[in-house]
Amino acid sequence: MPPTRNAGLRGRLPKKPPEQRFNIQYLSAYLTSPLPAPVYPIDVTAGITDWEMLGNGPDPTCTSHPNGVGDCTFAGRQHYRMAKAAAAGKTEQWESSNALVAEYLHYDHGKDQGANIADLLLYWYKAGTILAFAPVDHTNPAEVDSAMTAFHGAYVGVNLSDDADSLFEQHQPWTTANGERPDPNDGHCIVKVAADGRHYDTWVTWGALQHSTRNWTRACLEEAWVIITQEDANATNLNIAALRADIDALHGTGG
């Protein structure tokens, strides 16, 4: 029998209207040479199987909030870091679920109302938590998968379909085959870590790996980003200075 797993909470606020979004270009504009086309199958999980709930749902390791909070954006950042570290063969000390939840609630002023991904990325950038970030054209599956390969994951926002919890708990892929549609009030932040290029994509969420059909991805994926380290910049011929200059010019606006 597959191990029991529990669906968690959400916590991604909607993208802002176009006129309020970041004045920043897609990742491809900052590359001195294009990323290689994806070669399937892609898998950047590096063999990790226990990704931890990190407070984003029922989590006995989180003694401050064992029933969970909507910190999927913060859990996603740590899941992304885990994939990057594993790819580089590094061992790191990760934030505990209590620490991550506390960080989220500090950002959210204790309201537990979730976070807008772009605003949060800029907040982390200004705090020195991350070196840089860039959006990826989420409507172009090959571009997302190339970025996932090069940056060891893609940090994304989706609108879940109504059966997402039950399918997750049944170890079944998220799908739109039965007419399921994304719910704009059900925003969630997850990390893309694998794709076979034909049938399924794979995400990290709620402490586990979850498959979706490619059609589900097309319907439910609303935004995609990469969080960039210096190692990433060096390996991908990224003009990090130009990217950071554009981020510095944002002056706290988000989208």
XYZ file of C-alpha atoms in Angstrom:
255
model
C 0.000 0.000 0.000
C 1.256 3.509 -0.753
C 2.069 5.582 2.329
C -0.756 7.709 3.663
C -0.447 11.380 2.861
C -2.614 14.351 3.665
C -3.424 17.301 1.459
C -2.459 20.599 3.011
C -3.434 24.228 2.745
C -2.981 26.843 0.035
C -1.694 30.401 0.415
C -0.860 31.903 -2.989
C -2.646 35.170 -3.601
C -3.737 35.965 -7.182
C -1.518 37.731 -9.680
C -2.144 41.451 -9.813
C -3.777 43.116 -12.816
C -1.457 43.693 -15.793
C -1.014 47.386 -15.070
C 0.338 46.591 -11.588
C 2.754 43.822 -12.529
C 6.526 43.987 -12.432
C 8.277 45.914 -15.156
C 10.752 43.073 -15.599
C 11.466 40.878 -18.596
C 11.302 37.129 -18.894
C 14.369 35.148 -17.920
C 15.280 34.595 -21.570
C 15.975 38.326 -22.030
C 18.816 38.204 -19.494
C 20.601 35.186 -20.957
C 23.621 35.845 -23.169
C 22.793 32.581 -24.962
C 19.519 30.609 -24.939
C 19.040 27.730 -22.569
C 19.283 24.297 -24.211
C 16.011 22.805 -25.366
C 14.602 20.355 -22.825
C 15.688 16.745 -23.181
C 13.062 14.443 -21.719
C 12.587 12.884 -19.303
C 13.718 15.586 -16.896
C 14.055 14.916 -13.169
C 15.784 17.335 -10.802
C 14.599 15.698 -7.565
C 18.039 14.125 -7.011
C 16.345 11.187 -5.322
C 14.673 13.193 -2.558
C 11.477 11.504 -1.410
C 10.666 13.247 1.896
C 10.177 16.944 1.178
C 8.449 17.726 4.481
C 5.136 19.534 4.917
C 6.902 22.571 6.437
C 3.790 23.774 8.194
C 1.655 23.977 5.045
C -1.006 21.660 6.433
C -1.312 19.096 9.207
C 2.292 18.808 10.407
C 3.192 17.187 13.742
C 6.708 18.635 13.489
C 5.209 22.141 13.670
C 4.430 22.488 17.359
C 3.349 26.125 17.026
C 0.691 25.427 14.366
C 0.201 21.650 14.023
C -2.920 22.094 11.894
C -0.991 24.146 9.368
C -0.950 27.612 7.843
C -1.040 28.946 4.292
C 2.743 29.204 3.934
C 3.035 27.350 0.622
C 5.146 30.195 -0.802
C 7.685 29.786 2.004
C 7.569 25.980 1.896
C 8.099 26.178 -1.858
C 11.224 28.292 -1.428
C 12.708 25.670 0.908
C 11.706 22.816 -1.406
C 13.449 24.669 -4.237
C 16.566 25.122 -2.084
C 16.518 21.410 -1.257
C 16.526 20.483 -4.949
C 19.340 22.921 -5.727
C 21.463 21.676 -2.829
C 20.952 18.035 -3.751
C 21.935 18.754 -7.356
C 25.179 20.305 -6.137
C 25.850 17.532 -3.635
C 25.593 19.963 -0.722
C 24.353 19.268 2.776
C 22.579 22.187 4.411
C 20.787 22.901 7.660
C 17.192 23.656 6.718
C 14.733 25.818 8.593
C 12.446 23.857 10.867
C 8.720 23.941 10.252
C 8.314 26.177 13.306
C 10.919 28.626 12.033
C 9.455 28.701 8.525
C 5.931 29.282 9.818
C 7.199 32.051 12.096
C 8.945 33.688 9.139
C 5.772 33.507 7.085
C 3.585 34.934 9.846
C 6.057 37.763 10.404
C 5.826 38.611 6.712
C 2.035 38.299 6.807
C 1.703 40.328 10.047
C 0.141 37.302 11.709
C -2.919 37.329 9.461
C -2.284 34.031 7.628
C -3.811 35.396 4.443
C -1.145 34.086 2.064
C 1.292 35.908 -0.197
C 1.581 37.227 -3.720
C 4.567 35.456 -5.273
C 6.048 38.464 -7.044
C 5.782 40.712 -3.994
C 7.341 38.016 -1.851
C 10.243 37.453 -4.239
C 10.972 41.173 -4.204
C 10.764 41.211 -0.401
C 13.279 38.363 -0.178
C 15.527 40.098 -2.705
C 15.535 43.359 -0.758
C 16.208 41.438 2.464
C 19.199 39.695 0.869
C 17.579 36.283 1.257
C 17.870 35.555 -2.474
C 20.333 36.845 -5.077
C 17.803 37.363 -7.864
C 14.654 36.046 -9.492
C 13.045 36.171 -12.907
C 9.729 35.226 -14.469
C 9.462 32.500 -17.094
C 6.797 32.393 -19.791
C 4.379 29.958 -18.179
C 2.452 29.560 -21.448
C 5.509 27.961 -23.089
C 5.995 24.439 -21.644
C 9.400 23.959 -23.284
C 10.659 27.242 -21.856
C 9.485 26.300 -18.363
C 11.105 22.876 -18.657
C 14.388 24.334 -19.918
C 14.415 26.681 -16.940
C 13.542 23.817 -14.590
C 16.517 21.868 -15.914
C 18.991 24.735 -15.718
C 17.854 26.101 -12.354
C 16.999 22.754 -10.719
C 13.312 23.513 -10.433
C 10.691 26.117 -11.241
C 8.825 28.039 -8.557
C 5.267 28.339 -9.788
C 1.765 29.488 -8.983
C -1.226 27.369 -9.912
C -4.976 27.466 -9.401
C -5.944 24.038 -8.137
C -8.937 22.134 -9.405
C -11.609 21.179 -6.873
C -10.552 17.528 -6.685
C -6.876 18.311 -6.020
C -6.981 17.222 -2.375
C -8.660 13.870 -2.973
C -6.445 13.002 -5.940
C -3.327 13.888 -3.945
C -4.399 11.697 -1.047
C -5.221 8.834 -3.450
C -1.788 9.128 -5.145
C -3.555 9.977 -8.407
C -2.398 12.619 -10.927
C -4.140 15.950 -11.107
C -6.100 15.971 -14.346
C -8.672 17.848 -16.392
C -9.830 14.699 -18.200
C -13.177 14.716 -16.436
C -13.910 18.376 -17.000
C -12.072 19.686 -13.953
C -11.225 23.371 -14.153
C -8.868 25.597 -12.165
C -10.470 27.471 -9.301
C -9.170 31.074 -9.195
C -9.902 31.136 -5.449
C -7.690 28.089 -4.878
C -4.229 29.526 -5.543
C -1.249 27.411 -4.513
C 2.533 27.656 -4.810
C 4.428 24.504 -5.803
C 7.781 23.606 -7.358
C 8.140 21.823 -10.673
C 10.839 19.151 -10.512
C 10.190 16.666 -13.328
C 8.512 16.195 -16.700
C 8.370 13.369 -19.211
C 7.490 15.679 -22.100
C 4.524 13.575 -23.174
C 2.068 12.795 -20.401
C 3.016 14.001 -16.942
C 4.644 16.794 -14.991
C 5.790 16.392 -11.384
C 5.582 18.902 -8.560
C 6.648 19.172 -4.944
C 3.761 20.070 -2.661
C 2.560 19.152 0.816
C 5.753 17.252 1.536
C 5.532 14.884 -1.420
C 5.808 14.500 -5.191
C 2.579 14.948 -7.124
C 2.008 14.172 -10.787
C -0.265 16.109 -13.096
C -1.207 15.617 -16.700
C 0.256 18.070 -19.170
C -3.264 19.272 -19.922
C -3.777 20.034 -16.230
C -0.589 22.097 -16.299
C -1.783 24.073 -19.316
C -5.097 24.802 -17.627
C -3.929 25.478 -14.071
C -0.443 27.002 -14.288
C -0.744 30.783 -13.876
C 2.826 31.973 -13.259
C 6.358 30.572 -13.246
C 9.600 31.910 -11.797
C 13.167 30.909 -11.126
C 14.994 31.814 -7.925
C 18.602 32.401 -8.856
C 21.839 31.670 -7.007
C 25.319 32.750 -8.047
C 26.004 29.165 -9.133
C 22.925 29.327 -11.354
C 24.075 32.597 -12.909
C 27.539 31.227 -13.631
C 26.224 27.994 -15.131
C 23.636 29.589 -17.419
C 25.506 32.609 -18.817
C 22.993 34.883 -17.133
C 23.603 38.617 -17.161
C 22.987 38.887 -13.440
C 23.977 42.556 -13.319
C 21.307 43.535 -15.852
C 18.686 41.446 -14.097
C 19.488 42.877 -10.682
C 19.438 46.401 -12.090
C 15.911 45.837 -13.362
C 14.851 44.387 -10.017
C 16.431 47.325 -8.175
C 14.313 49.669 -10.312
C 11.054 48.084 -9.198
C 10.776 50.227 -6.051
C 8.524 47.809 -4.284
C 5.768 47.476 -6.862
C 4.601 43.943 -7.531
C 2.509 41.703 -9.726
